[in-house]
XYZ file of C-alpha atoms in Angstrom:
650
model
C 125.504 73.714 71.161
C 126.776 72.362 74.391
C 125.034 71.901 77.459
C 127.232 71.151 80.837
C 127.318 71.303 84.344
C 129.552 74.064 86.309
C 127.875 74.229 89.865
C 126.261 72.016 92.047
C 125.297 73.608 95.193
C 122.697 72.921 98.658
C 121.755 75.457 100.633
C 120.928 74.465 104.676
C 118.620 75.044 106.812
C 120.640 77.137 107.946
C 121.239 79.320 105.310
C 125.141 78.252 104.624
C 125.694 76.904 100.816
C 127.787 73.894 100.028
C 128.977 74.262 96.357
C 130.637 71.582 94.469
C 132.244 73.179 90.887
C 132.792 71.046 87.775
C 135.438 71.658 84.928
C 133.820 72.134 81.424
C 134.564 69.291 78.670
C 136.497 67.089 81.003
C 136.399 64.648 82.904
C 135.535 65.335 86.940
C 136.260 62.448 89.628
C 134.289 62.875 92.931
C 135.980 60.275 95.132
C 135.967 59.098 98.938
C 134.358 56.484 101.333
C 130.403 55.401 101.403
C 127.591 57.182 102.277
C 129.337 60.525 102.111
C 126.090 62.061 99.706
C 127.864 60.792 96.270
C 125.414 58.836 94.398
C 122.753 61.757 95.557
C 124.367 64.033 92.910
C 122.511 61.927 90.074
C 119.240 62.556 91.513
C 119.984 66.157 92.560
C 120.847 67.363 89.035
C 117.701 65.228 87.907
C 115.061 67.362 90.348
C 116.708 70.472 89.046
C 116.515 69.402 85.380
C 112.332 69.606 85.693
C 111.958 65.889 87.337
C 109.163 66.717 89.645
C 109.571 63.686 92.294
C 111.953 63.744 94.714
C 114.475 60.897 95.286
C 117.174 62.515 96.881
C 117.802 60.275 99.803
C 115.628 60.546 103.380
C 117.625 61.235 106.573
C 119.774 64.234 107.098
C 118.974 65.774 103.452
C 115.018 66.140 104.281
C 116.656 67.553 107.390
C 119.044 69.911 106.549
C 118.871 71.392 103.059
C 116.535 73.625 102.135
C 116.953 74.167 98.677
C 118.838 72.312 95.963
C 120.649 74.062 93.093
C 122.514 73.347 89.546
C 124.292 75.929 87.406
C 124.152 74.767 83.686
C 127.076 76.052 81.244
C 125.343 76.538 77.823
C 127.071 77.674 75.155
C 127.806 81.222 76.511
C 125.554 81.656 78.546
C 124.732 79.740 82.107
C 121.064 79.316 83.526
C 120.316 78.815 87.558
C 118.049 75.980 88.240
C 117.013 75.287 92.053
C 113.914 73.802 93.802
C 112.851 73.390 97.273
C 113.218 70.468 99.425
C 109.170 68.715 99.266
C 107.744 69.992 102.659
C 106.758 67.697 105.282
C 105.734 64.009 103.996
C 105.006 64.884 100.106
C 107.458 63.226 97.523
C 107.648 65.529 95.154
C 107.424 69.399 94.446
C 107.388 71.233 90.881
C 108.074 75.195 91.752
C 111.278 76.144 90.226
C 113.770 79.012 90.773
C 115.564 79.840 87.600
C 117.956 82.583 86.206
C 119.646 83.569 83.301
C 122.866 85.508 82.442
C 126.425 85.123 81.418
C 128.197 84.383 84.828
C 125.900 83.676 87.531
C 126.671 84.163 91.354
C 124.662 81.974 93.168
C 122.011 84.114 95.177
C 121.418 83.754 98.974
C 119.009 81.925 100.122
C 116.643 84.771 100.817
C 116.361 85.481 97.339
C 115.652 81.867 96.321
C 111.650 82.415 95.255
C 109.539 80.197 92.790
C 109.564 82.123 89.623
C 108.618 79.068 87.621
C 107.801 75.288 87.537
C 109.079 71.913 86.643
C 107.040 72.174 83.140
C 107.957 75.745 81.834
C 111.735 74.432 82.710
C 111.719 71.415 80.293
C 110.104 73.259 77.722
C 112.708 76.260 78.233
C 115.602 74.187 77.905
C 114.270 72.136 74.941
C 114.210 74.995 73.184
C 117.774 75.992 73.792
C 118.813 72.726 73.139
C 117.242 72.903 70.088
C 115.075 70.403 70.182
C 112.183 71.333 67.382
C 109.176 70.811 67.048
C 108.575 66.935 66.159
C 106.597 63.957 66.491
C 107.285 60.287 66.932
C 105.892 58.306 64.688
C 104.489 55.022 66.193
C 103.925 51.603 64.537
C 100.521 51.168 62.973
C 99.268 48.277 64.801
C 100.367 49.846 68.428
C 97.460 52.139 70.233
C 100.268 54.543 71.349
C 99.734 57.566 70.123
C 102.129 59.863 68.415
C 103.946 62.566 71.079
C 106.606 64.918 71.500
C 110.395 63.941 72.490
C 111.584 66.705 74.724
C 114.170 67.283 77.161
C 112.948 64.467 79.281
C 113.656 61.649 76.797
C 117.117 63.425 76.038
C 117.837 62.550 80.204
C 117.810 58.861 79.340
C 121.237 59.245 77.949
C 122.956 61.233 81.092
C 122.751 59.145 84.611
C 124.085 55.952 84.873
C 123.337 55.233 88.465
C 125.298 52.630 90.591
C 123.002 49.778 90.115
C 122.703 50.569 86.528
C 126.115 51.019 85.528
C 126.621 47.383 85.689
C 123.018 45.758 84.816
C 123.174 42.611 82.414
C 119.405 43.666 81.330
C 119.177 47.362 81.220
C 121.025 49.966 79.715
C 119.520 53.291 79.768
C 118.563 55.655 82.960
C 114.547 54.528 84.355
C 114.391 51.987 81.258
C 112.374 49.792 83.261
C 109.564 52.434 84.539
C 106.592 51.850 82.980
C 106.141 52.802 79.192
C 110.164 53.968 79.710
C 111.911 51.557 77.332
C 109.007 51.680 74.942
C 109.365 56.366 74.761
C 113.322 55.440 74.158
C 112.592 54.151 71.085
C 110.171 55.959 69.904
C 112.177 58.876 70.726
C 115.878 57.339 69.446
C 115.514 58.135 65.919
C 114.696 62.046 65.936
C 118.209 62.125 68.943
C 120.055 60.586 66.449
C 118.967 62.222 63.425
C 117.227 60.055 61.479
C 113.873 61.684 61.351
C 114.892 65.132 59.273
C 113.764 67.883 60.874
C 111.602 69.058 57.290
C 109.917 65.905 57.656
C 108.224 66.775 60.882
C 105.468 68.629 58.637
C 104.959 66.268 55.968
C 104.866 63.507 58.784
C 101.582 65.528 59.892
C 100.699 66.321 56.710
C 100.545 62.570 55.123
C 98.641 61.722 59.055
C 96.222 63.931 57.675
C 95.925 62.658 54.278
C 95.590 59.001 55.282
C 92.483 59.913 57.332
C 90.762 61.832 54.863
C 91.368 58.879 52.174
C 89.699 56.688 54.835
C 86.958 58.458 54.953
C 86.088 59.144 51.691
C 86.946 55.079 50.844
C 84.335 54.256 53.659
C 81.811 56.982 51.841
C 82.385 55.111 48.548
C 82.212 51.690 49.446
C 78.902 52.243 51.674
C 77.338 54.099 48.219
C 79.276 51.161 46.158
C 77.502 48.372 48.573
C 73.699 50.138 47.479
C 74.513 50.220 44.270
C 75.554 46.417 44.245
C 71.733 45.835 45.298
C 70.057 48.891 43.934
C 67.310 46.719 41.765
C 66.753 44.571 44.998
C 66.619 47.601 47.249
C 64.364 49.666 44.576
C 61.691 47.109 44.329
C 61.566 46.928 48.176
C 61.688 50.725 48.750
C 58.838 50.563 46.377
C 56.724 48.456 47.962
C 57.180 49.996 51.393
C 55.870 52.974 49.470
C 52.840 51.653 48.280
C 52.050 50.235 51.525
C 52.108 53.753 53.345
C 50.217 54.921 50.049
C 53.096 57.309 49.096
C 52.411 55.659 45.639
C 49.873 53.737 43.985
C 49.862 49.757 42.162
C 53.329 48.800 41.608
C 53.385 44.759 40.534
C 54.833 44.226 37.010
C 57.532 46.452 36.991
C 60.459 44.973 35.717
C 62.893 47.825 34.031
C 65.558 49.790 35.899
C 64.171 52.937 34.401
C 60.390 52.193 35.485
C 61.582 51.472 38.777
C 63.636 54.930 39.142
C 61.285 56.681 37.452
C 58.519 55.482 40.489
C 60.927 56.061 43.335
C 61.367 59.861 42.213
C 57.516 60.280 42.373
C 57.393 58.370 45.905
C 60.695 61.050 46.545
C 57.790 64.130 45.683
C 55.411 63.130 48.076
C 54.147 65.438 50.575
C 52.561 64.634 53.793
C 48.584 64.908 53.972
C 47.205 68.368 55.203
C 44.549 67.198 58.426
C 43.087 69.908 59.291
C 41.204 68.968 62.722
C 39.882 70.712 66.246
C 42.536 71.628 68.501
C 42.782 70.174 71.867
C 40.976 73.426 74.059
C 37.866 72.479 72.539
C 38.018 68.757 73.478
C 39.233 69.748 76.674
C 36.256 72.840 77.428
C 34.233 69.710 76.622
C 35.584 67.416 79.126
C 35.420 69.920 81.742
C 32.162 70.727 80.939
C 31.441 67.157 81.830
C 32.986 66.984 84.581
C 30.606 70.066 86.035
C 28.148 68.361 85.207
C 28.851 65.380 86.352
C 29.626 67.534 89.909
C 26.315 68.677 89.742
C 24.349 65.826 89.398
C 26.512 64.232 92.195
C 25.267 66.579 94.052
C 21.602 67.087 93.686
C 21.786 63.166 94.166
C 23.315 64.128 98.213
C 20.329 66.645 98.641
C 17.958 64.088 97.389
C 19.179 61.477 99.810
C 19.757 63.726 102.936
C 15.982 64.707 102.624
C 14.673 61.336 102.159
C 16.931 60.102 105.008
C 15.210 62.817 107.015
C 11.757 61.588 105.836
C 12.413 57.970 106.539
C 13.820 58.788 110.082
C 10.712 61.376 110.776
C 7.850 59.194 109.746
C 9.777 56.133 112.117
C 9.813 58.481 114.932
C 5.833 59.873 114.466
C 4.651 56.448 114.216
C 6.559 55.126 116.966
C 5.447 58.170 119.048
C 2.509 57.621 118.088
C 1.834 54.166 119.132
C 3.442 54.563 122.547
C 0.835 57.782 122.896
C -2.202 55.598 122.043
C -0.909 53.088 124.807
C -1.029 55.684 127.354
C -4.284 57.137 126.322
C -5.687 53.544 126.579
C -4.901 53.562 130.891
C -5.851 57.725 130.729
C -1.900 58.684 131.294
C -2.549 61.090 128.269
C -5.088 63.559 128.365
C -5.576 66.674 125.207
C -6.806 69.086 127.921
C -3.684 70.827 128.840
C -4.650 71.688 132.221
C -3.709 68.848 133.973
C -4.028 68.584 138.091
C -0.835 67.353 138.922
C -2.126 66.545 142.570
C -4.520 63.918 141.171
C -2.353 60.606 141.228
C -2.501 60.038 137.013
C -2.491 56.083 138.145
C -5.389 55.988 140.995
C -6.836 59.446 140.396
C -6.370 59.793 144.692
C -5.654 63.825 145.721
C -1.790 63.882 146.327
C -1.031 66.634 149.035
C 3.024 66.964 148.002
C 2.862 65.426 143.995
C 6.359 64.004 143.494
C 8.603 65.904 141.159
C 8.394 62.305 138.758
C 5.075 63.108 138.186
C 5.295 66.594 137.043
C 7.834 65.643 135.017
C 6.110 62.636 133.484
C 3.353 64.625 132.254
C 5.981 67.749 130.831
C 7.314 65.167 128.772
C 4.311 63.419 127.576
C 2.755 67.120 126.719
C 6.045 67.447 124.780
C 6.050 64.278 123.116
C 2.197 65.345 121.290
C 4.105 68.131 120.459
C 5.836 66.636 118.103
C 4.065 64.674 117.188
C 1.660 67.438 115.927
C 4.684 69.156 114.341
C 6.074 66.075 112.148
C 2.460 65.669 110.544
C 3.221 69.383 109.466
C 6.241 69.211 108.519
C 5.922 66.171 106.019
C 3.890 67.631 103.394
C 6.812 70.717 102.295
C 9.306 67.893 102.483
C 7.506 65.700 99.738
C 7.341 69.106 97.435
C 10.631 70.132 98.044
C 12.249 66.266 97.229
C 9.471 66.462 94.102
C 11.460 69.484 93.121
C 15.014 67.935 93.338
C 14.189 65.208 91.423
C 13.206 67.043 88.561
C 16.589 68.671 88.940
C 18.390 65.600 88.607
C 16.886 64.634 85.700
C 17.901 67.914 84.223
C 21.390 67.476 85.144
C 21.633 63.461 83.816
C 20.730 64.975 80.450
C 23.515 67.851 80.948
C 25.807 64.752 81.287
C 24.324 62.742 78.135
C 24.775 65.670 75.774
C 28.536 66.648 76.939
C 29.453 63.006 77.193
C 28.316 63.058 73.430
C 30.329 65.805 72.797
C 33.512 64.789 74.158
C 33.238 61.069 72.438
C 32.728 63.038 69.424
C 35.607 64.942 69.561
C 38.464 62.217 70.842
C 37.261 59.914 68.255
C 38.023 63.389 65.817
C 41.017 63.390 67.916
C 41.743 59.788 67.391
C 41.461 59.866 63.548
C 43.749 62.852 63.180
C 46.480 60.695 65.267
C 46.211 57.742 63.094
C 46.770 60.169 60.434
C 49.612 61.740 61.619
C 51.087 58.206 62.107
C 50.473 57.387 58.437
C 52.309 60.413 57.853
C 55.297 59.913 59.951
C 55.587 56.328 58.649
C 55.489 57.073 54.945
C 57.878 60.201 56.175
C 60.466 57.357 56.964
C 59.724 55.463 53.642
C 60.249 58.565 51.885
C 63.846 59.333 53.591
C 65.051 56.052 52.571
C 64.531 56.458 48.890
C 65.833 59.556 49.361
C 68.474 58.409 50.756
C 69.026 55.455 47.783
C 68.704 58.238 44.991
C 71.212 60.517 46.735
C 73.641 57.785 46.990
C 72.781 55.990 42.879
C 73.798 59.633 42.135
C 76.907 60.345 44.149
C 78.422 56.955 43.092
C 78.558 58.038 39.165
C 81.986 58.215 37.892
C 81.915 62.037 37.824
C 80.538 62.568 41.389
C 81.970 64.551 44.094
C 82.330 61.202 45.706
C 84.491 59.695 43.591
C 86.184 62.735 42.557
C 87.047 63.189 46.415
C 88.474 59.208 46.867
C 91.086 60.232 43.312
C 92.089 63.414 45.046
C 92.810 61.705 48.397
C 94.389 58.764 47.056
C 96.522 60.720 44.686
C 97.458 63.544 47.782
C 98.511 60.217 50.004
C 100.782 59.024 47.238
C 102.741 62.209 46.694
C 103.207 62.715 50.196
C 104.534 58.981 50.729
C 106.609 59.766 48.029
C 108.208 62.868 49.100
C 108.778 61.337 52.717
C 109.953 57.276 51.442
C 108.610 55.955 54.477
C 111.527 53.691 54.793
C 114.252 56.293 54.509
C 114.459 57.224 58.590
C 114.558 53.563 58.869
C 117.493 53.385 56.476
C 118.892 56.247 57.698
C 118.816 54.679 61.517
C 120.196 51.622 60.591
C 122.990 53.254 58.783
C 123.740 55.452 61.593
C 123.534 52.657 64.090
C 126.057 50.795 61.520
C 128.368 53.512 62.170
C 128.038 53.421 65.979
C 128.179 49.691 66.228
C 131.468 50.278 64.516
C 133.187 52.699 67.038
C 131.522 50.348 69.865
C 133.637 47.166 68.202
C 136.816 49.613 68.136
C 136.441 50.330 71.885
C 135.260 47.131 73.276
C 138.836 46.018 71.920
C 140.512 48.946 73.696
C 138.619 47.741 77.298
C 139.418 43.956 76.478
C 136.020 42.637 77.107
C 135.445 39.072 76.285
C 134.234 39.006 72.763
C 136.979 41.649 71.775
C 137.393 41.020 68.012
C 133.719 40.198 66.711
C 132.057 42.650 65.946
C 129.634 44.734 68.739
C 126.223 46.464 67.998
C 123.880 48.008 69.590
C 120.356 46.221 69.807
C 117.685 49.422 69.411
C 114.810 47.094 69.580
C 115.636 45.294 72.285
C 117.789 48.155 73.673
C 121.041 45.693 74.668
C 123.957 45.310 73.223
C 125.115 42.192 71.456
C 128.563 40.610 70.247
C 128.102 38.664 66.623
C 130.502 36.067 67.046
C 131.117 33.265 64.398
C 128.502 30.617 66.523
C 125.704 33.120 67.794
C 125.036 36.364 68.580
C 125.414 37.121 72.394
C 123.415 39.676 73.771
C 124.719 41.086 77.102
C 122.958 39.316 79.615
C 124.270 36.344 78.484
C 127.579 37.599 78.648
C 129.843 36.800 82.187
C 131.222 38.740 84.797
C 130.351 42.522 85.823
C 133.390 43.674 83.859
C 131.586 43.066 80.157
C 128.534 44.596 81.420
C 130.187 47.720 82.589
C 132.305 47.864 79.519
C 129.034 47.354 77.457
C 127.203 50.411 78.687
C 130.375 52.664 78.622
C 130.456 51.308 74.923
C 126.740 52.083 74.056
C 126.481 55.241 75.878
C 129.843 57.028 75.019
C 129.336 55.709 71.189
C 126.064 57.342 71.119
C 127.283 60.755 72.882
C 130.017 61.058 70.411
C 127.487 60.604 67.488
C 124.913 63.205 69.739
C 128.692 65.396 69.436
C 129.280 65.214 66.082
C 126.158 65.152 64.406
C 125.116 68.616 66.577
C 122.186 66.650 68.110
C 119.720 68.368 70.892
C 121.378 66.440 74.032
C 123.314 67.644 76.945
C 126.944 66.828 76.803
C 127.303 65.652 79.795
C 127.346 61.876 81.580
C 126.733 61.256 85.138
C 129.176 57.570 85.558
C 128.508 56.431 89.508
C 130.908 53.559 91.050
C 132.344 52.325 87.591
C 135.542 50.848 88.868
C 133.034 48.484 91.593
C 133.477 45.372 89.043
C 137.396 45.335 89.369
C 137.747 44.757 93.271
C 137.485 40.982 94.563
C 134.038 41.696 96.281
C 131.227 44.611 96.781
C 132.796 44.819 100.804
C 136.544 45.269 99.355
C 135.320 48.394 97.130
C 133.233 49.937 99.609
C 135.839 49.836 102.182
C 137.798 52.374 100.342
C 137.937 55.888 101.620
C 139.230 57.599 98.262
C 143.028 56.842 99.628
C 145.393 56.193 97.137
C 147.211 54.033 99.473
C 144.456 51.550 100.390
C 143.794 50.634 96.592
C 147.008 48.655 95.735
C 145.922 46.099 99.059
C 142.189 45.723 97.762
C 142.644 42.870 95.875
C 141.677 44.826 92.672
C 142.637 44.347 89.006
C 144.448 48.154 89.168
C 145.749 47.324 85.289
C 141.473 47.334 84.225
C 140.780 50.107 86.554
C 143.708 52.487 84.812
C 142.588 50.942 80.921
C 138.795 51.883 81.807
C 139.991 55.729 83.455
C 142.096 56.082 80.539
C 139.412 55.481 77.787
C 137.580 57.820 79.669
C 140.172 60.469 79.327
C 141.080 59.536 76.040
C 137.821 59.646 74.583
C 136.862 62.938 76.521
C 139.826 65.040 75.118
C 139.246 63.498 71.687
C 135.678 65.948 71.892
C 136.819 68.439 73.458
C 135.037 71.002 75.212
C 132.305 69.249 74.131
C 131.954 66.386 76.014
C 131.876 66.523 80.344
C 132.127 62.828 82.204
C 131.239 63.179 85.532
C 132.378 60.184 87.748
C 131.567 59.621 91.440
C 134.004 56.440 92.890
C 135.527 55.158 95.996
C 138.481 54.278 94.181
C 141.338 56.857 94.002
C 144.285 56.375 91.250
C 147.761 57.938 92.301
C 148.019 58.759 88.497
C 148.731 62.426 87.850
C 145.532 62.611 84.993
C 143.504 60.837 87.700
C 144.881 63.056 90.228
C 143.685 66.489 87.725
C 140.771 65.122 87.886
C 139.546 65.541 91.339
C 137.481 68.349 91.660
C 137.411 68.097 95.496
C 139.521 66.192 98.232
C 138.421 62.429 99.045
C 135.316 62.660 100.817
C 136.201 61.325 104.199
C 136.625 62.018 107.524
C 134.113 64.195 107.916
C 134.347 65.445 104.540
C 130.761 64.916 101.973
C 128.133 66.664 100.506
C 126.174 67.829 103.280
C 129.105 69.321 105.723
C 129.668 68.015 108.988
C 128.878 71.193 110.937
C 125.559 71.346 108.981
C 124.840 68.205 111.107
C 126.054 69.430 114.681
């Protein structure tokens, strides 16, 4: 299986498409001056390859290219991936364009339409890869739990960007993102083989194992613990009991057997059978009482409305009455109702025009014995009739004696079958605890299900660890690694870096690389200059491709290499004032002997696996060596020459 790159293309705004094309199991230079769009290939073939944020650079590509595009060679076959630029402010964007087929022409951009997304891709092309189905398989004592490598963890091998290719701490593409370093080696053993792909079941299967044997040892031990204390525990169960009155007397009993023998009869109990008056008769009751309580509220309002009515009438007859004596004591008041009104009441003189006072004065005292006659009539039928309401009252006060008994009869009924129940639900609780106990002195017995359970699982966990021999991938990594650090020893020789002749490894734990010389081991941050860091990750990462080659393992054969040759120039000012001329290199300054050894190791190593290996190398530097010269897949990008045309930016 190989997996390389043939086309990278952009399509403007304006619906031209700049393609760059790539030779298949070689190695392809991109060279020219700075900022020409170089470094953005990384990140371009990244997007395509299902990495949903965008990091393309800002400026003129947000500006002028509409969609971006890569054209994988696999095996045979070739697939079309290409997203969309993100629109407006967003940073990232998932839809996906992608075709399949044998020889793909790149579509215009009016055909360009989201058919997929960033997910379906990775899974897709971990399939053709042939990446199975697998799990990593974590340390015990981390809380990371076990997941899936996929075609993302296979991209930590490709890109080594510019200020990666020459880091003294890091070695592998995003390795220090969050949880980044920590996924690369989880991930590392099933890319290099290690993990066998028939172990990927048994790995689940002895997962599975382990937790039922857990269970089942935390089932045992808890019925182990009561059986430790079951005499203890009996005799308390048993006295619980007898205080609920599940079970009668139980001092003096000393034997095992008596005391089992007592908490299966406590085990038979059933609760007591109350059989009592249900609640709509209590309540009829209380309402009952409450009517007649009503009532007798009541007849007490008539009772006092009429003897208000009393009170108030007898105060107004006897005041009327006095003031009428008064005025029959100066002859103001006369019975005869045919009073001359023009006789002067006061001096008895003949009046020839009697005042209208006067008249009025004897209307009103004529009225006044009026009613005066008709209160004395009255208050005879008001005495009866408050006789009569009286009598009523005491009817309803014994209407509210007899349902008040009534109702006090039945909550205390009420009350009794509660306390009852309550006996019942607490000796109910008693009883679930022995049977609890007695369930658990049984399933404890050599020849329980219990036990019988804890031999299968313990015996099902052995076989499995057996099949797998948990430290065989471990073995089997360190050997390969062995192997690797070998071929890195052999190279690091060929670049001449510093510790050349001690032996080189590569760190997976720490994820470095480190020279064992006779005083220490040196681990590459510790080692000097740019040049041994370089020649450290070109080591590592070409050492593992060629095992990724050989052993047939689910990675793309390809390596993105950007800037490599920066560490042999005097300064970073020196390199980046080359324009991809071979003419300007030999006044740099730079060490052109270490820039040819490092491009020839590159070549060397790439037709020593061919077709199946692609380097991919983006450099201002520009050899006038005829292999260097094959290489260029394009003119130096200068003078108007890059990645995004110049007319795209008129």
């Amino acid at each position: 299986m190989t997996m390389q790159i043939k086309t990278i293309a952009i399509y403007g705004t304006n619906k031209e498409i700049r393609t760059i094309k790539f030779n298949i199991g070689a190695v392809n230079i991109i060279t020219g001056q700075s900022r020409t769009g170089k470094s953005a290939l990384i990140d371009i073939v990244d997007y395509c390859l299902g990495r949903s944020s965008f990091n393309v650079f800002e400026g003129v590509n947000r500006k002028t290219i509409a969609w971006y595009a890569v054209v994988f060679q696999i095996n045979e076959g070739q697939i079309l991936l290409a997203k969309p630029s993100p629109t407006g402010a967003a940073k990232s964007q998932s839809s996906v364009y992608m075709q399949e087929g044998v020889n793909i022409v790149l579509p215009n951009i009016n055909e360009l339409k989201a058919n997929t997304n960033d997910e379906a891709v990775k899974s897709h092309i971990s399939r053709i890869l042939g990446i199975s189905e697998n799990k990593t398989e974590p340390n015990e004592n981390r809380t990371t739990s076990a997941f899936e490598a996929t075609l993302d963890h296979a991209k930590y091998y490709l890109f080594q960007e510019q200020g990666l290719i020459t880091n003294r701490k890091l070695l592998f593409y995003r390795q220090n993102e969050v949880m980044i370093s920590q996924h690369i080696k989880d991930t590392m053993p099933y890319f290099l083989g290690a993990v066998q792909e028939e172990r990927i079941l048994l790995v689940q299967q002895l997962r599975d194992a382990r937790k039922k044997l857990s269970l089942a040892q935390r089932r045992f031990n808890e019925a182990s613990s009561i059986i430790s204390k079951r005499f203890t525990q009996a005799q308390t169960l048993l006295m619980e009991a007898q205080a609920v009155g599940i079970i009668d007397n139980v001092e003096n009993i000393n034997q095992s057997q008596d005391l089992f023998t007592k908490l299966r009869i406590a085990d038979s109990w059933t609760p007591q059978t109350i059989i009592v008056e249900k609640d709509n008769a209590l309540i009829e009751a209380q309402a009952k009482l409450r009517q007649a309580e009503n009532a007798f509220s009541i007849k007490q309002r008539e009772i006092r409305e009429i003897e208000n009515y009393i009170y108030h009438a007898q105060g107004y007859h006897n005041e009327a009455n006095q003031q009428a004596l008064r005025l029959q004591s100066i002859g103001l008041l006369h019975e005869n109702k045919d009073i001359d009104i023009t006789i002067c009441p006061i001096c008895s003189s003949q009046l020839n025009n009697p005042p209208p006072s006067i008249s009025a004065m004897n209307d009103a005292l004529n009225q006044l014995q009026k009613n005066l006659n008709s209160v004395s009539r009255e208050e005879p039928r008001l005495q009866q009739h408050l006789a009569k309401l009286r009598s009523e009252l005491e009817e309803r006060r014994v209407d509210i004696q007899e349902n008040r008994s009534i109702v006090n009869t039945l909550v205390n009924q009420f009350d009794l079958s509660r306390q009852i129940q309550d006996i019942n639900i607490r000796a109910a609780i008693v009883k679930g605890r022995i049977n609890h106990y007695l369930e658990n002195i049984s399933m404890t017995d050599d020849e329980s299900a219990l036990r019988q359970s804890l031999d299968d699982a313990t015996r099902r966990v052995e076989e499995l660890e057996l099949q797998l021999n948990l430290d065989e991938v471990q073995d089997l990594k360190e050997s390969i690694l062995r192997l690797i650090s070998t071929q890195m020893t052999q190279w690091a020789e060929d670049l001449h870096l510093e510790h050349a002749g001690n032996p080189y490894r590569f760190d997976d734990k720490h994820l470095t690389v480190i020279a064992d010389t006779p005083e220490r081991p040196i681990v590459m941050e510790r080692m000097g200059s740019a040049e041994n860091w370089l020649g450290c990750h070109l080591i590592a990462l070409l050492a593992l491709h060629q095992h990724f080659i050989r052993r047939n393992r689910p990675v793309p054969n390809f390596i993105f290499l950007d800037q490599p040759s920066q560490v042999y120039f005097p300064s970073r000012e020196s390199y980046n004032a080359l324009d991809g001329e071979t003419n300007n290199l030999e006044g740099s300054g730079a060490d052109v002997f270490a820039v040819r050894r490092m491009f020839k190791f590159l070549f060397d190593l790439t037709k020593s696996l061919t077709p199946s290996l692609q380097i991919i190398i983006t450099e201002h530097a520009n050899l006038p060596d005829e292999e260097f010269q094959r290489a260029l897949i394009e003119e130096p990008w200068h003078g108007g020459k890059a990645l995004i045309p110049a007319s795209w930016l008129d």
